[in-house]
Amino acid sequence: MPGGHPAPPGATPYGNTGEPRRLSPRVLLIDPIRMLPGLLLPLAGVLVAGGFSPASFGWAALGVAGSVVYAIVRWATFTYRVSGDRLELTRALVSRSVRTIPLERVRGIDITAPPLHRLLHLAVLKLDTGAGGGEQEGELDALTVEEAENLRAVLLARRAVTPSRRPEGSAAEPEAAALYGAGTPDGVARDDAAPAHERAYGPAPDAVPGQVSGHHDERVVGRVPRSWLRYGPLSGAYLLTPFALLAGAVGLFFQVSGELRVDARTAREVFAWVEDRPALLVAAAVLLVLAMPVVGGVMYAVFNWDFTLRTRDGYLVAERGLVTRRTVSLERRRIRGYELVDGLIERRFNVVRLWAVVTGLGDSETRGQLLPVAPRTFATTVASDAVGPFSAPLRRHPPQARRRRLFRAITPWLAVAAAAVLLGWEVAALAAVVLALLGIPLGLDRYRSLGHAYDGKRLSVRSGSLRRAQAVVERRAVVGWTLRQTVFQRTSGVLTVVAGVGAGTGGYPAIDTGETQGVEFAAEVTPDWIRPFLAPPAQADTQ
Amino acid sequence: MSRRAIVLWLIESLIGFAVFFGGALLLAYWIGRSDWSALPGWLSDNAWLLPLVVGVVTAPLVIIEPLWRYAVHRWELSGDVVYARSGWLSREWVFVPVSRIQTVDKAQGWFERALRLATVEIRTASHAGSSTIKGLDYDVAAGFAAELARRAQELRDDAT
């Protein structure tokens, strides 16, 4: 085992055609514990059926021993090795199967350390190859932490020198650093970002952006101080956890009751007993609602504990978690932009969440996250440092857009109210009228959110109110434009311009721009694609 | 667009009309038969009006839509950018540079085969940068798809 010796990427212990290696044997201590829940019921069944006779204990012990042997055999027959530009996973348990993963297809590496693994100093390494559907193509469960770090360095370095992907003809080993060392491919100079960091220092003294650490080209882009965990509940994340827990408990109850042969009559008696005590139900409901922010906040803190974003050899590495420590590496070359998201309440406190827009990233909701809830100034600093700066002010959309936002926020509820009145449902009608009134500020806010801009390198569009999202995407990531105009938009003289991007959600719309404004926006970003069509046909169409 | 595309759109709008009108008939029949007390009396008494209104409103559209579409739909390949305009009530303009095209498909449905028409599907890495051009003459579509595929091969830009 190459314990903790700091192998430089590409060098031994893997060599050019590395020896087949096994997972850490310490995982054998974890496996039986992980199997325990699955074994518990069958074992209990065996014991009960056998009437707790010595023979039944013997069978149960045999079952446990069998599962341990199975774990050992599985461990002994699974090997992996880095061979040239491929990672080979060999499983020879029953039939021999070799899974080969070309390193050039590795888009990200995800190292997770669940609690038991952390106790034994182990980690799970997952390869994201962009195979679609969030499917993992390779999982190594489990390696020692050092081994996982080494393997990651090797995989990523190899990946960078794989000839077919190499932009320049350099052959030196530390070229990953050379390629990406001087900032992002866009030449984002680090020194420029420094004064902005200082500004971000203001609100929380322990926020440490832009700190240089020893490893290769490693540098901390942003570290979220623990005091900012208090913003967590504002995002609405995990607020429904108490309900999920309740649902899980109910599900478990039904499963267990099935096993223990609790018949329907007993269940009905229990429900009747609860039904007779409405105070109990109300108390439980109040408790659940009160638990929402507390449990939500705790969950948020557990998942986002000590969130740290680093750059390392051309990768962005996000690390987080209190119990399960998770490390996600995103290849910077595949990052096309970022998205700033804030909800209604978050905007009051001037905090946002930050995601990267990455091509071919499965499970981008958790993996693409660059920052949890953090103050806006800090988030924009981190975004411009990690991805690229964007400072152009957003252009407003024409007043017709405001009329349309208002119309769409109000009229559906008015229609519902009218229908309810016709059918004689006063309460429903009243509720719909209230919602229609709430639609006025909502519509106005939705209009305020609308905007688009282009600063010569990146374009940005923003929309939404309850969940406002501003996307900033590189110009070179745009693969096409779609301009849409519904009948109603035509009568208002507005249209929606969608920038097609082969990353993130696929399309980023600028909603309800003015007719010439929208066409101009597309033409401004990619003049060669739009201008030739502007003169005779498109201009005539958009009047 | 080929003129035969009008026939294709006519068939499609006829099918749409049949579905709508049939649905309205079924709904009217169901409302007329049911004695659900929540429905006010005037509604179930006048249920037969529904298919009538649907029929009167949508029947002219069956004719108008194909002609209108024929007037609106355009496609063009110039300067290595594919431009396609479609829609009738709502409009859609799509600009796809050939350098970002990943696949070019040529497809024919039943009616299209009967009418010797074809659909060219241009796919990029993003749904918003992808375009479907319907109702092309088969030979035109074949030539266009081959040309696109050839140019895309030459200009392939792996920025996405």
XYZ file of C-alpha atoms in Angstrom:
703
model
C 0.000 0.000 0.000
C 1.527 3.303 -0.981
C 0.316 4.880 2.244
C 0.844 8.592 2.121
C 3.910 9.046 -0.011
C 3.213 11.963 -2.240
C 3.505 10.453 -5.689
C 3.723 13.109 -8.366
C 1.056 12.659 -10.999
C 1.939 10.107 -13.611
C 4.887 8.636 -11.749
C 4.936 5.447 -9.687
C 3.186 3.582 -8.097
C 1.020 3.315 -11.163
C 3.683 3.519 -13.802
C 2.727 3.360 -17.416
C 1.084 0.001 -17.202
C 0.297 -0.047 -13.500
C 0.033 -3.214 -11.476
C -3.506 -4.333 -10.776
C -4.388 -3.064 -7.328
C -7.010 -4.008 -4.776
C -9.236 -1.786 -2.756
C -8.208 -1.116 0.822
C -8.757 -4.253 2.949
C -10.118 -2.001 5.666
C -13.333 -1.829 3.667
C -13.942 -5.390 4.939
C -14.615 -3.869 8.342
C -17.297 -1.688 6.839
C -18.985 -4.184 4.549
C -20.541 -6.395 7.262
C -21.893 -3.305 9.035
C -23.404 -2.089 5.799
C -24.982 -5.490 5.208
C -26.412 -5.638 8.702
C -29.729 -3.871 8.051
C -30.395 -6.160 5.102
C -29.511 -9.228 7.130
C -31.369 -8.293 10.287
C -34.853 -9.323 9.248
C -33.918 -12.637 7.592
C -31.803 -13.522 10.626
C -34.640 -12.631 12.985
C -36.931 -14.691 10.779
C -34.605 -17.691 10.997
C -34.369 -17.352 14.756
C -38.118 -16.987 15.253
C -38.934 -19.800 12.851
C -36.405 -22.029 14.589
C -37.871 -21.189 17.981
C -34.459 -19.904 19.149
C -33.162 -23.458 19.136
C -29.376 -24.042 19.012
C -29.757 -25.158 15.401
C -31.403 -21.884 14.440
C -28.534 -19.962 16.022
C -26.212 -22.152 14.000
C -28.019 -21.260 10.758
C -27.982 -17.581 11.632
C -24.264 -17.722 12.361
C -23.772 -19.505 9.042
C -25.639 -16.681 7.319
C -23.419 -14.047 8.933
C -20.283 -16.021 8.134
C -21.469 -16.448 4.556
C -21.942 -12.739 4.087
C -18.484 -12.040 5.512
C -16.940 -14.617 3.190
C -18.826 -13.107 0.287
C -17.449 -9.659 1.145
C -13.916 -11.047 1.338
C -14.202 -12.904 -1.952
C -15.643 -9.838 -3.618
C -12.805 -7.731 -2.280
C -10.191 -10.269 -3.343
C -11.533 -10.571 -6.871
C -11.905 -6.879 -7.616
C -8.871 -5.065 -8.961
C -8.236 -1.819 -10.727
C -5.283 -0.427 -12.611
C -4.256 2.529 -14.655
C -2.968 1.238 -17.943
C -1.743 3.808 -20.404
C -4.620 6.190 -20.873
C -7.252 3.868 -19.474
C -8.544 2.873 -16.090
C -9.456 -0.802 -15.950
C -11.793 -2.209 -13.344
C -11.694 -5.995 -13.225
C -14.280 -8.049 -11.432
C -13.750 -11.794 -11.383
C -16.296 -12.938 -8.825
C -18.354 -15.293 -10.944
C -17.583 -14.352 -14.474
C -14.647 -12.160 -15.288
C -15.588 -8.703 -16.428
C -13.284 -5.843 -17.270
C -14.605 -2.336 -17.480
C -12.325 0.031 -19.316
C -12.723 3.761 -18.858
C -10.696 5.958 -21.208
C -9.231 8.716 -19.073
C -9.988 11.355 -21.651
C -13.647 10.780 -20.955
C -13.343 11.468 -17.246
C -15.100 14.755 -16.666
C -14.967 14.940 -12.955
C -13.896 12.962 -9.940
C -15.939 12.806 -6.826
C -14.354 11.653 -3.564
C -16.782 10.971 -0.756
C -16.031 9.913 2.796
C -19.140 8.684 4.632
C -18.861 8.503 8.446
C -17.684 4.895 8.706
C -15.142 5.471 5.977
C -13.835 8.545 7.780
C -13.421 6.544 10.955
C -11.155 4.117 9.085
C -9.497 6.852 7.029
C -11.081 5.620 3.797
C -12.851 7.319 0.911
C -15.033 6.358 -2.053
C -13.847 7.565 -5.443
C -16.375 8.015 -8.230
C -15.647 8.842 -11.846
C -18.056 10.966 -13.803
C -17.707 10.181 -17.471
C -20.744 12.061 -18.637
C -22.361 8.819 -19.694
C -25.743 10.465 -19.245
C -28.521 10.008 -16.754
C -26.200 10.689 -13.837
C -24.936 7.145 -14.166
C -21.619 6.467 -12.495
C -19.340 4.541 -14.721
C -16.703 3.811 -12.188
C -16.776 3.568 -8.446
C -13.946 2.501 -6.183
C -15.294 1.730 -2.736
C -13.123 2.138 -0.805
C -9.552 3.404 -0.974
C -7.414 4.905 1.730
C -7.639 8.667 1.648
C -4.050 9.012 0.438
C -4.618 6.414 -2.245
C -7.755 8.209 -3.416
C -5.909 11.528 -3.549
C -3.001 9.948 -5.424
C -5.243 8.178 -7.858
C -7.136 11.375 -8.494
C -3.915 13.232 -9.176
C -2.796 10.472 -11.519
C -6.112 10.234 -13.336
C -6.426 13.951 -13.789
C -2.809 14.439 -14.831
C -3.038 11.574 -17.313
C -6.220 12.962 -18.562
C -4.548 16.263 -19.203
C -1.678 14.732 -21.165
C -3.847 12.396 -23.204
C -2.716 13.432 -26.667
C -6.107 13.676 -28.325
C -7.204 16.276 -25.822
C -4.031 18.252 -25.565
C -4.352 21.710 -27.030
C -0.602 22.307 -27.331
C 2.202 19.903 -28.048
C 3.926 20.101 -24.700
C 4.979 16.830 -23.147
C 6.267 17.777 -19.731
C 4.644 16.065 -16.794
C 3.557 19.105 -14.782
C 1.910 20.520 -17.821
C -1.478 20.417 -16.242
C -0.158 23.179 -14.080
C 1.419 24.870 -17.054
C -1.792 24.743 -19.022
C -3.990 26.091 -16.364
C -1.541 27.709 -14.024
C -1.769 31.141 -15.500
C -5.421 31.452 -14.623
C -8.449 30.246 -16.526
C -8.239 29.730 -20.272
C -9.703 33.186 -20.537
C -6.719 34.643 -18.816
C -8.405 35.717 -15.632
C -5.556 37.270 -13.785
C -5.516 36.432 -10.142
C -4.015 39.700 -9.063
C -6.974 41.561 -10.445
C -9.283 39.650 -8.218
C -7.316 40.375 -5.077
C -8.739 43.797 -4.183
C -12.207 42.347 -4.631
C -11.294 39.660 -2.126
C -10.355 42.301 0.318
C -13.747 43.850 -0.067
C -15.328 40.460 0.502
C -13.302 40.168 3.658
C -15.458 42.829 5.243
C -18.553 40.981 6.440
C -16.792 37.928 7.849
C -13.154 37.989 8.897
C -12.718 34.239 8.570
C -13.709 34.147 4.912
C -10.498 33.216 3.156
C -10.578 33.768 -0.568
C -7.492 33.590 -2.700
C -5.167 31.883 -0.256
C -2.270 29.970 -1.775
C -1.459 26.571 -0.324
C 1.444 24.250 -0.971
C 0.112 21.482 -3.236
C 1.047 21.792 -6.944
C -1.059 24.531 -8.260
C -3.524 24.396 -5.413
C -5.183 27.547 -4.268
C -8.264 28.229 -2.175
C -10.754 30.295 -4.127
C -13.298 30.611 -1.386
C -13.972 29.191 2.022
C -17.395 29.633 3.537
C -17.111 30.527 7.240
C -19.342 28.628 9.627
C -21.192 31.773 10.626
C -22.709 31.860 7.134
C -24.408 28.538 7.751
C -27.124 30.598 9.415
C -28.239 31.699 5.936
C -29.061 28.087 5.111
C -32.751 28.024 6.023
C -33.316 31.116 3.845
C -32.773 29.037 0.746
C -35.674 26.783 1.609
C -33.348 23.814 1.272
C -34.188 20.814 3.445
C -37.252 22.619 4.858
C -39.343 19.613 3.951
C -37.003 17.226 5.728
C -39.316 16.701 8.732
C -42.043 15.597 6.350
C -39.663 13.350 4.476
C -38.588 11.826 7.770
C -42.226 11.317 8.744
C -43.010 9.713 5.395
C -39.988 7.477 5.813
C -41.118 6.470 9.306
C -44.627 5.693 8.070
C -43.218 3.662 5.193
C -40.953 1.762 7.550
C -43.880 1.142 9.895
C -45.944 -0.433 7.140
C -43.025 -2.539 5.998
C -42.290 -3.785 9.513
C -45.956 -4.304 10.308
C -46.173 -6.489 7.224
C -43.223 -8.530 8.447
C -44.551 -8.799 11.971
C -48.027 -9.701 10.720
C -49.833 -6.803 12.330
C -53.270 -7.218 10.833
C -55.458 -4.483 9.436
C -57.757 -4.584 12.467
C -55.010 -3.498 14.871
C -53.973 -0.749 12.495
C -57.537 0.502 12.289
C -57.765 0.521 16.079
C -54.628 2.617 16.275
C -55.968 5.101 13.733
C -59.296 5.280 15.581
C -57.424 5.933 18.820
C -55.534 8.815 17.219
C -58.654 10.154 15.583
C -60.334 10.484 18.969
C -57.572 12.800 20.127
C -57.504 15.709 17.662
C -55.358 17.775 20.053
C -52.596 15.236 19.588
C -52.793 15.555 15.803
C -52.739 19.353 15.961
C -49.780 19.275 18.351
C -47.939 16.926 16.006
C -48.637 19.186 13.026
C -47.459 22.293 14.917
C -44.364 20.428 16.020
C -43.624 19.435 12.432
C -43.997 22.998 11.180
C -41.828 24.351 14.005
C -39.263 21.685 13.249
C -39.031 22.778 9.602
C -36.503 25.615 9.910
C -34.602 23.945 12.738
C -34.202 20.556 11.099
C -33.700 22.218 7.729
C -30.973 24.411 9.138
C -29.261 21.507 10.846
C -29.378 19.384 7.692
C -28.048 22.281 5.655
C -25.188 22.781 8.122
C -24.355 19.065 8.110
C -24.168 18.925 4.320
C -22.424 22.242 3.732
C -20.049 22.285 6.715
C -16.749 24.023 5.916
C -17.508 24.405 2.230
C -14.228 25.062 0.480
C -13.630 25.763 -3.193
C -10.119 25.287 -4.549
C -8.425 25.295 -7.899
C -6.000 22.462 -8.451
C -4.254 21.601 -11.694
C -6.961 22.874 -13.966
C -9.749 21.572 -11.836
C -12.165 23.239 -9.486
C -12.470 21.190 -6.327
C -15.401 21.739 -4.008
C -15.251 20.101 -0.599
C -18.002 20.053 1.980
C -19.841 18.109 4.650
C -19.634 17.456 8.364
C -20.428 13.762 8.627
C -19.898 12.683 5.056
C -17.067 14.698 3.598
C -17.585 15.104 -0.112
C -15.065 16.324 -2.669
C -16.141 17.110 -6.203
C -13.624 17.938 -8.918
C -14.847 19.807 -11.976
C -12.673 20.221 -14.997
C -12.263 23.941 -15.550
C -12.036 23.554 -19.297
C -15.579 22.227 -19.326
C -16.997 25.046 -17.273
C -18.911 27.358 -19.556
C -20.250 29.836 -17.063
C -22.081 30.104 -13.823
C -25.521 30.679 -12.426
C -26.418 32.872 -9.464
C -29.667 31.823 -7.838
C -31.555 33.612 -5.091
C -35.024 33.193 -3.715
C -37.401 35.895 -2.508
C -36.201 35.789 1.107
C -32.560 35.358 0.173
C -32.707 38.590 -1.806
C -33.803 40.473 1.322
C -30.615 39.341 3.029
C -28.560 39.869 -0.120
C -27.324 36.286 -0.266
C -27.124 33.971 -3.282
C -26.180 30.440 -4.256
C -23.682 29.743 -7.008
C -23.600 26.934 -9.566
C -21.237 26.217 -12.402
C -22.576 25.649 -15.902
C -20.644 22.583 -17.024
C -20.886 20.549 -20.211
C -21.942 16.965 -19.784
C -22.192 16.910 -16.022
C -24.536 14.369 -14.472
C -26.306 15.351 -11.268
C -25.277 18.961 -11.820
C -27.581 20.172 -9.048
C -25.254 18.829 -6.336
C -22.026 18.470 -8.271
C -22.021 21.785 -10.031
C -22.499 23.760 -6.847
C -19.679 26.236 -6.358
C -21.027 27.931 -3.244
C -23.869 27.337 -0.819
C -25.814 30.368 0.409
C -23.288 33.192 0.713
C -23.335 36.998 0.567
C -23.649 38.321 -2.948
C -20.364 40.237 -3.039
C -18.466 37.155 -1.930
C -20.280 34.947 -4.462
C -19.572 37.264 -7.383
C -15.931 37.513 -6.329
C -15.620 33.737 -6.198
C -17.470 33.375 -9.511
C -15.246 35.840 -11.310
C -12.173 34.206 -9.823
C -13.192 30.613 -10.498
C -15.005 31.047 -13.805
C -14.565 34.531 -15.109
C -15.624 38.089 -14.397
C -18.809 39.606 -15.677
C -19.655 43.163 -14.859
C -21.827 44.514 -17.665
C -25.056 45.977 -16.308
C -28.200 44.134 -17.341
C -30.365 45.843 -19.920
C -34.015 46.262 -19.034
C -36.760 44.807 -21.125
C -39.472 47.012 -22.601
C -42.564 48.057 -20.601
C -44.724 45.624 -22.604
C -42.846 42.902 -20.757
C -44.058 44.340 -17.447
C -47.635 44.320 -18.716
C -47.260 40.702 -19.761
C -45.711 39.674 -16.421
C -48.578 41.331 -14.546
C -51.200 39.848 -16.845
C -49.783 36.380 -16.402
C -49.483 36.681 -12.639
C -53.001 38.017 -12.115
C -55.477 36.812 -14.736
C -55.299 33.065 -14.099
C -56.363 33.664 -10.506
C -59.052 36.118 -11.593
C -60.374 33.478 -13.979
C -60.384 30.934 -11.180
C -62.186 33.454 -8.968
C -64.810 34.102 -11.658
C -65.370 30.379 -12.158
C -65.648 29.874 -8.400
C -68.217 32.669 -8.139
C -70.234 31.134 -10.989
C -70.205 27.793 -9.227
C -71.018 29.458 -5.918
C -67.858 28.589 -4.017
C -67.275 31.798 -2.050
C -64.245 30.686 -0.038
C -62.418 29.488 -3.124
C -63.299 32.727 -4.911
C -61.942 34.786 -2.017
C -58.717 32.791 -1.944
C -58.298 33.244 -5.698
C -58.850 37.018 -5.379
C -56.190 37.182 -2.655
C -53.787 35.252 -4.882
C -54.598 37.607 -7.765
C -53.750 40.582 -5.529
C -50.484 38.921 -4.550
C -49.872 38.554 -8.271
C -49.390 42.327 -8.581
C -46.125 42.537 -6.597
C -45.075 39.179 -8.009
C -45.572 40.329 -11.602
C -43.741 43.597 -10.951
C -40.877 41.734 -9.353
C -40.736 39.268 -12.207
C -40.416 42.196 -14.567
C -37.670 43.759 -12.441
C -35.752 40.480 -12.651
C -35.761 40.407 -16.441
C -32.587 41.487 -18.105
C -29.835 40.547 -20.490
C -26.322 41.765 -21.173
C -23.151 41.000 -23.099
C -19.686 42.173 -22.141
C -17.722 41.007 -25.151
C -16.835 37.617 -23.707
C -19.830 36.398 -21.771
C -23.528 36.895 -22.060
C -25.958 36.980 -19.204
C -29.690 36.567 -18.852
C -31.802 36.817 -15.733
C -35.402 35.941 -14.946
C -37.676 34.645 -12.213
C -38.950 35.998 -8.954
C -39.614 33.333 -6.357
C -36.476 31.696 -7.685
C -34.486 34.295 -9.533
C -31.637 32.949 -11.606
C -28.969 34.864 -13.449
C -26.947 32.815 -15.876
C -23.590 33.990 -17.165
C -22.349 31.967 -20.130
C -19.316 32.244 -22.356
C -19.866 33.345 -25.901
C -18.026 30.329 -27.332
C -20.440 27.978 -25.561
C -23.380 29.249 -27.600
C -24.299 26.674 -30.239
C -27.311 28.396 -31.737
C -30.149 30.806 -31.214
C -33.879 30.334 -31.087
C -36.120 33.360 -31.314
C -39.711 32.738 -30.333
C -42.780 34.872 -30.607
C -46.237 33.758 -29.607
C -49.341 35.502 -30.934
C -49.625 37.512 -27.743
C -45.986 38.446 -27.846
C -46.444 39.631 -31.409
C -49.305 41.911 -30.469
C -47.116 43.338 -27.675
C -44.091 43.605 -29.952
C -41.782 41.464 -27.823
C -40.016 38.155 -28.361
C -38.036 35.612 -26.388
C -34.435 34.980 -27.354
C -33.012 31.641 -26.267
C -29.267 31.142 -26.368
C -28.648 27.456 -26.990
C -25.762 26.261 -24.855
C -24.434 22.727 -24.774
C -24.168 22.824 -21.011
C -26.355 23.284 -17.975
C -30.051 23.430 -18.850
C -29.289 23.652 -22.585
C -30.931 26.991 -23.224
C -30.865 30.335 -21.478
C -33.774 32.566 -22.439
C -34.005 36.333 -22.409
C -37.748 36.582 -21.934
C -39.827 39.298 -23.599
C -37.131 41.449 -25.092
C -38.161 44.162 -27.515
C -38.240 42.945 -31.112
C -35.204 44.855 -32.305
C -33.567 44.626 -28.875
C -33.743 40.818 -28.882
C -32.433 40.412 -32.411
C -29.709 42.945 -31.668
C -28.701 40.965 -28.574
C -28.185 37.788 -30.588
C -26.444 39.739 -33.348
C -24.208 41.439 -30.809
C -23.028 38.151 -29.306
C -22.538 36.276 -32.570
C -22.593 38.820 -35.390
C -21.494 36.401 -38.131
C -24.440 34.134 -37.507
C -27.207 36.681 -37.372
C -26.169 39.754 -39.370
C -26.286 38.067 -42.825
C -29.946 37.288 -42.261
C -30.853 40.622 -40.750
C -30.829 42.790 -43.832
C -33.614 41.410 -45.970
C -35.647 38.615 -44.290
C -35.365 38.676 -40.507
C -35.560 42.456 -40.301
C -38.749 42.434 -42.316
C -40.196 39.735 -40.062
C -39.475 41.510 -36.846
C -40.433 44.862 -38.303
C -40.691 24.294 -48.760
C -42.244 21.940 -51.231
C -45.814 22.738 -52.234
C -46.745 19.220 -51.226
C -46.000 20.278 -47.662
C -49.371 22.025 -47.711
C -51.023 18.647 -48.175
C -48.974 17.244 -45.312
C -50.022 20.047 -42.976
C -53.607 19.672 -44.173
C -53.604 15.986 -43.220
C -52.075 16.813 -39.858
C -54.544 19.581 -39.133
C -57.423 17.284 -40.176
C -56.223 14.720 -37.645
C -55.962 17.449 -35.018
C -59.459 18.612 -35.873
C -60.820 15.074 -35.609
C -59.243 14.657 -32.176
C -60.545 18.000 -30.920
C -64.040 17.563 -32.318
C -64.263 13.977 -31.118
C -63.109 15.055 -27.661
C -65.706 17.807 -27.573
C -68.405 15.346 -28.627
C -67.405 12.899 -25.902
C -67.287 15.639 -23.270
C -70.705 16.955 -24.319
C -72.133 13.450 -24.247
C -70.688 12.881 -20.774
C -71.971 16.214 -19.424
C -75.426 15.641 -20.936
C -75.690 12.169 -19.407
C -74.287 12.827 -15.970
C -76.539 14.010 -13.194
C -73.711 15.339 -11.046
C -75.380 17.917 -8.816
C -72.350 20.224 -8.720
C -72.879 21.060 -12.389
C -75.428 23.815 -12.833
C -78.494 22.870 -14.872
C -77.846 25.306 -17.744
C -74.527 23.618 -18.390
C -75.818 20.108 -18.897
C -78.831 21.340 -20.863
C -76.713 23.201 -23.380
C -73.894 20.679 -23.605
C -74.592 20.057 -27.303
C -73.382 23.599 -28.005
C -69.808 22.659 -27.127
C -68.979 20.446 -30.135
C -70.837 22.869 -32.353
C -68.719 25.819 -31.198
C -65.521 23.782 -31.383
C -66.413 22.647 -34.889
C -67.320 26.100 -36.161
C -64.215 27.710 -34.688
C -61.665 25.095 -35.710
C -63.004 24.008 -39.123
C -61.728 27.119 -40.974
C -58.380 26.727 -39.230
C -57.978 23.324 -40.881
C -57.685 25.130 -44.204
C -56.014 28.308 -42.974
C -53.211 26.698 -40.996
C -51.487 24.819 -43.868
C -51.625 27.831 -46.176
C -50.396 30.144 -43.460
C -47.585 27.758 -42.566
C -46.584 27.546 -46.208
C -46.349 31.330 -46.271
C -44.247 31.471 -43.077
C -41.955 28.442 -43.188
C -38.573 29.189 -44.682
C -35.130 27.709 -44.494
C -31.803 28.867 -45.741
C -28.160 27.853 -45.597
C -25.857 30.760 -46.153
C -22.516 31.698 -44.711
C -22.399 28.329 -42.966
C -25.361 29.195 -40.781
C -28.657 27.379 -41.039
C -31.615 29.670 -40.637
C -35.097 28.239 -40.282
C -38.373 30.018 -39.709
C -41.493 28.140 -38.670
C -44.853 28.444 -36.979
C -48.051 30.147 -37.970
C -49.752 31.823 -35.018
C -46.537 31.735 -33.041
C -43.267 32.223 -34.840
C -39.910 30.655 -34.301
C -36.605 31.631 -35.850
C -33.652 29.312 -35.360
C -30.049 30.112 -36.205
C -27.612 27.205 -36.089
C -24.031 27.637 -37.279
C -22.852 24.606 -39.204
C -19.694 24.437 -37.088
C -21.742 23.495 -33.993
C -23.890 20.826 -35.643
C -23.419 17.389 -34.142
C -25.803 15.269 -36.157
C -27.987 15.754 -39.195
C -30.917 13.351 -39.507
C -33.238 12.877 -42.404
C -36.558 11.340 -41.407
C -39.758 10.385 -43.188
C -43.078 9.587 -41.606
C -45.935 7.672 -43.248
C -47.566 10.650 -44.849
C -44.245 12.117 -45.786
C -43.316 8.949 -47.624
C -46.592 9.015 -49.494
C -45.989 12.637 -50.459
C -42.271 12.177 -51.173
C -41.394 14.656 -48.470
C -38.765 14.514 -45.748
C -37.829 16.173 -42.479
C -34.304 17.306 -41.753
C -33.383 17.328 -38.072
C -30.336 19.332 -37.121
C -28.993 18.538 -33.678
C -26.450 20.425 -31.644
C -25.419 19.920 -28.044
C -28.391 21.987 -26.932
C -32.097 21.603 -27.600
C -32.325 25.374 -27.999
C -29.767 25.282 -30.772
C -31.436 22.447 -32.630
C -33.818 22.734 -35.501
C -36.318 20.548 -37.330
C -37.170 21.504 -40.871
C -40.322 19.768 -42.052
C -41.955 19.394 -45.402
C -38.929 19.450 -47.694
C -38.989 17.711 -51.014
C -37.227 14.388 -50.549
C -34.427 15.074 -53.007
C -33.885 18.570 -51.689
C -33.770 17.217 -48.135
C -31.296 14.507 -49.088
C -29.030 16.999 -50.787
C -29.335 19.497 -47.964
C -28.604 16.880 -45.289
C -25.599 15.566 -47.200
C -24.265 19.074 -47.734
C -24.764 19.954 -44.067
C -23.082 16.776 -42.893
C -20.132 17.433 -45.174
C -19.700 21.064 -44.072
C -20.201 20.133 -40.420
C -17.431 17.594 -40.757
C -15.124 20.232 -42.188
C -15.953 22.936 -39.693
C -16.382 20.838 -36.563
C -15.616 23.025 -33.571
C -15.356 21.206 -30.288
C -15.972 24.212 -28.074
C -19.063 22.634 -26.629
